[in-house]
Short mmCIF file of C-alpha atoms in Angstrom, two decimals:
data_model
loop_
_atom_site.label_atom_id
_atom_site.label_comp_id
_atom_site.label_asym_id
_atom_site.label_seq_id
_atom_site.Cartn_x
_atom_site.Cartn_y
_atom_site.Cartn_z
CA MET A 1 130.08 114.16 -75.03
CA SER A 2 129.30 110.46 -73.83
CA ASP A 3 131.31 108.68 -71.04
CA ARG A 4 133.80 106.86 -73.28
CA THR A 5 135.33 104.87 -70.64
CA ALA A 6 136.07 100.84 -70.00
CA ALA A 7 137.29 98.68 -67.26
CA VAL A 8 138.73 95.42 -68.28
CA SER A 9 139.83 92.42 -66.01
CA ARG A 10 141.57 89.70 -67.62
CA GLU A 11 142.97 86.49 -65.61
CA THR A 12 144.77 83.30 -67.18
CA ALA A 13 147.25 81.17 -65.98
CA GLU A 14 150.01 83.39 -67.23
CA THR A 15 148.72 86.95 -66.16
CA ASP A 16 146.12 88.78 -63.81
CA ILE A 17 145.40 92.16 -65.38
CA ASP A 18 143.11 94.98 -64.26
CA LEU A 19 142.80 98.11 -66.46
CA THR A 20 141.02 101.26 -66.85
CA LEU A 21 140.84 103.60 -69.72
CA ALA A 22 139.21 106.85 -70.26
CA VAL A 23 139.61 107.79 -74.02
CA ASP A 24 139.04 111.65 -73.39
CA GLY A 25 141.27 111.96 -70.73
CA ASP A 26 144.10 114.16 -69.65
CA GLY A 27 146.99 111.81 -70.20
CA GLU A 28 147.47 110.49 -66.38
CA SER A 29 148.50 106.88 -66.16
CA GLU A 30 149.50 104.66 -63.65
CA ALA A 31 151.16 101.04 -64.79
CA GLU A 32 152.52 98.34 -62.80
CA THR A 33 153.45 95.64 -65.04
CA GLY A 34 156.44 93.93 -63.42
CA ILE A 35 158.60 95.36 -66.83
CA GLY A 36 159.64 98.81 -66.18
CA PHE A 37 160.11 99.50 -70.16
CA LEU A 38 156.49 98.62 -70.54
CA ASP A 39 155.57 100.70 -67.80
CA HIS A 40 157.56 103.56 -69.47
CA MET A 41 155.82 102.86 -72.75
CA LEU A 42 152.29 102.78 -71.21
CA ALA A 43 152.79 105.91 -69.67
CA SER A 44 154.03 107.30 -72.96
CA PHE A 45 151.17 106.02 -74.76
CA ALA A 46 148.66 107.71 -72.27
CA LYS A 47 150.60 110.93 -72.21
CA HIS A 48 150.71 111.27 -76.00
CA GLY A 49 147.37 110.11 -76.89
CA LEU A 50 145.82 112.13 -73.92
CA PHE A 51 144.51 109.04 -72.65
CA ASP A 52 143.80 108.17 -68.98
CA LEU A 53 145.20 104.87 -68.28
CA THR A 54 145.65 102.35 -65.31
CA VAL A 55 147.28 98.94 -65.71
CA ARG A 56 148.16 96.69 -62.99
CA CYS A 57 149.48 93.17 -64.32
CA ASP A 58 150.59 90.25 -62.30
CA GLY A 59 152.38 87.94 -64.58
CA ASP A 60 154.96 85.23 -65.31
CA THR A 61 157.98 87.46 -66.34
CA HIS A 62 160.11 84.66 -64.38
CA VAL A 63 159.28 83.03 -67.66
CA ASP A 64 159.93 86.07 -70.08
CA ASP A 65 158.20 89.12 -71.05
CA HIS A 66 155.80 87.65 -73.65
CA HIS A 67 152.47 86.87 -71.76
CA THR A 68 152.50 90.12 -70.08
CA VAL A 69 153.13 92.35 -72.83
CA GLU A 70 150.93 90.52 -75.12
CA ASP A 71 148.03 90.28 -72.45
CA VAL A 72 148.32 93.85 -71.54
CA GLY A 73 147.99 94.49 -75.33
CA ILE A 74 144.63 92.32 -75.45
CA ALA A 75 143.25 93.96 -72.53
CA LEU A 76 143.88 97.62 -73.79
CA GLY A 77 142.24 96.65 -76.95
CA GLU A 78 139.12 95.20 -75.52
CA ALA A 79 139.19 98.47 -73.37
CA PHE A 80 139.36 100.53 -76.61
CA ALA A 81 136.43 98.33 -78.20
CA GLU A 82 133.97 98.72 -75.11
CA ALA A 83 135.01 102.40 -74.49
CA LEU A 84 134.44 103.30 -78.15
CA GLY A 85 131.02 101.48 -78.18
CA ASP A 86 129.08 101.96 -81.54
CA LYS A 87 131.89 104.51 -82.81
CA ARG A 88 129.31 107.29 -83.67
CA GLY A 89 131.01 110.35 -84.46
CA ILE A 90 134.56 109.41 -84.42
CA ARG A 91 136.60 110.54 -87.16
CA ARG A 92 137.83 106.70 -88.09
CA TYR A 93 141.14 107.42 -89.66
CA ALA A 94 144.22 108.69 -88.83
CA ASP A 95 148.19 108.69 -90.24
CA ARG A 96 151.02 109.80 -87.96
CA ARG A 97 154.74 109.74 -88.00
CA VAL A 98 156.68 110.45 -85.18
CA PRO A 99 160.52 111.18 -84.51
CA LEU A 100 162.52 110.29 -81.39
CA ASP A 101 166.02 111.49 -82.33
CA GLU A 102 167.41 109.53 -84.99
CA ALA A 103 164.15 107.17 -85.12
CA VAL A 104 161.34 107.45 -87.12
CA VAL A 105 158.00 105.40 -86.95
CA GLY A 106 154.89 106.06 -88.92
CA VAL A 107 151.30 104.49 -87.86
CA VAL A 108 148.27 104.40 -89.92
CA VAL A 109 144.86 103.46 -88.33
CA ASP A 110 141.33 102.89 -89.35
CA VAL A 111 138.96 102.22 -86.23
CA SER A 112 137.13 99.77 -88.54
CA GLY A 113 136.05 97.05 -86.64
CA ARG A 114 137.93 94.65 -88.73
CA PRO A 115 141.14 93.60 -87.28
CA TYR A 116 143.99 93.71 -89.55
CA PHE A 117 147.83 94.23 -88.92
CA GLU A 118 151.04 95.05 -91.08
CA PHE A 119 154.50 95.76 -89.93
CA SER A 120 157.56 96.48 -91.57
CA GLY A 121 160.91 97.47 -90.38
CA SER A 122 162.91 96.10 -87.49
CA PHE A 123 164.44 97.21 -84.30
CA SER A 124 168.31 97.76 -83.83
CA GLN A 125 168.72 96.01 -80.59
CA ASP A 126 167.21 92.81 -79.43
CA GLU A 127 166.07 93.94 -76.02
CA VAL A 128 165.39 97.22 -74.13
CA GLY A 129 165.69 96.75 -70.53
CA GLU A 130 163.54 93.85 -69.46
CA MET A 131 161.45 93.85 -72.81
CA THR A 132 162.30 91.96 -76.03
CA SER A 133 161.94 94.72 -78.65
CA ASP A 134 160.07 92.77 -81.12
CA MET A 135 157.35 92.71 -78.54
CA ALA A 136 156.48 96.12 -79.11
CA ARG A 137 155.09 94.61 -82.69
CA HIS A 138 153.58 92.10 -80.87
CA PHE A 139 151.78 94.51 -78.34
CA ALA A 140 150.49 96.46 -81.48
CA TYR A 141 149.12 93.20 -83.22
CA SER A 142 147.48 92.31 -79.84
CA LEU A 143 145.70 95.93 -79.57
CA ALA A 144 144.90 95.97 -83.04
CA MET A 145 143.15 92.46 -83.20
CA ASN A 146 141.02 93.14 -80.05
CA ALA A 147 140.34 96.90 -80.77
CA GLY A 148 139.07 96.10 -84.10
CA LEU A 149 141.72 98.17 -85.69
CA THR A 150 143.30 97.92 -89.41
CA LEU A 151 146.70 99.14 -88.32
CA HIS A 152 149.69 99.76 -90.07
CA VAL A 153 153.20 100.06 -88.57
CA GLU A 154 156.56 101.06 -89.96
CA VAL A 155 159.80 101.57 -88.01
CA GLU A 156 161.28 103.83 -90.95
CA SER A 157 164.64 104.59 -89.34
CA GLY A 158 166.66 104.24 -86.18
CA VAL A 159 169.86 102.91 -84.56
CA ASN A 160 168.59 102.68 -81.09
CA ALA A 161 165.90 100.51 -79.93
CA HIS A 162 164.83 102.55 -76.98
CA HIS A 163 163.91 105.04 -79.71
CA GLU A 164 162.33 103.16 -82.15
CA VAL A 165 159.95 101.48 -79.64
CA GLU A 166 159.07 104.92 -78.06
CA ALA A 167 158.57 106.40 -81.39
CA LEU A 168 156.16 103.42 -81.96
CA PHE A 169 154.05 103.90 -78.61
CA LYS A 170 153.98 107.64 -79.44
CA ALA A 171 153.09 107.32 -82.90
CA LEU A 172 150.18 105.05 -81.95
CA ALA A 173 148.92 106.99 -79.33
CA ARG A 174 148.77 110.18 -81.52
CA ALA A 175 147.02 108.05 -84.28
CA LEU A 176 144.47 106.41 -82.04
CA ASP A 177 143.85 109.95 -80.22
CA ASP A 178 143.18 111.48 -83.96
CA ALA A 179 141.31 108.41 -85.15
CA THR A 180 138.70 108.38 -82.05
CA ARG A 181 137.99 112.17 -81.73
CA LEU A 182 134.85 112.99 -82.00
CA ASP A 183 133.81 114.72 -85.24
CA GLY A 184 131.37 117.77 -84.59
CA ARG A 185 130.09 117.59 -87.89
CA ARG A 186 129.14 114.02 -87.68
CA SER A 187 126.39 112.35 -85.70
CA ASP A 188 126.36 108.55 -87.35
CA THR A 189 128.69 106.10 -87.47
CA PRO A 190 131.25 107.06 -89.94
CA SER A 191 130.46 103.92 -92.54
CA THR A 192 127.89 103.74 -95.64
CA LYS A 193 127.30 100.30 -94.32
CA GLY A 194 126.00 102.46 -90.87
CA ASP A 195 127.97 99.94 -88.67
CA LEU A 196 131.69 99.65 -87.52
#
């Protein structure tokens, strides 16, 4: 198995991010973003996707959570794109539904190289801790656009935004784990075009 890892640094006037990713990890993580709930979601994402992930972000959280959540999603997407390279041997597609108590979220992903994002559903409360609930949608969008994913997310049910957002991160992790897994029967890139 090739070393599917990446290190991304991203610095703007709004955020300063250092991120490392190992696609074939053990689910170990360390996240320091200045937003406690986002740190919790990143730890959950790493644990359930079996990705090793470190994220350090110094962002303008005195303004709000938008730039930090968005830019971490961008950096993580860039890291996936770098780590997967030509995507040779991956399964490419995955479909996962994850429950968390009353909440259910479904994620369908194609590691296609063609960024597209579709979202349906809503969150039951506007905020969870220091994070705006809708920023979970925007995080998934930012990840998809920068990793080159076709990504469909549906919040199917729920009455608690904590559960809905956490189910989203877990479903995203499980789907990405499935889609990026290497298929022992395949040595080429999974596309009739020969390129993703």
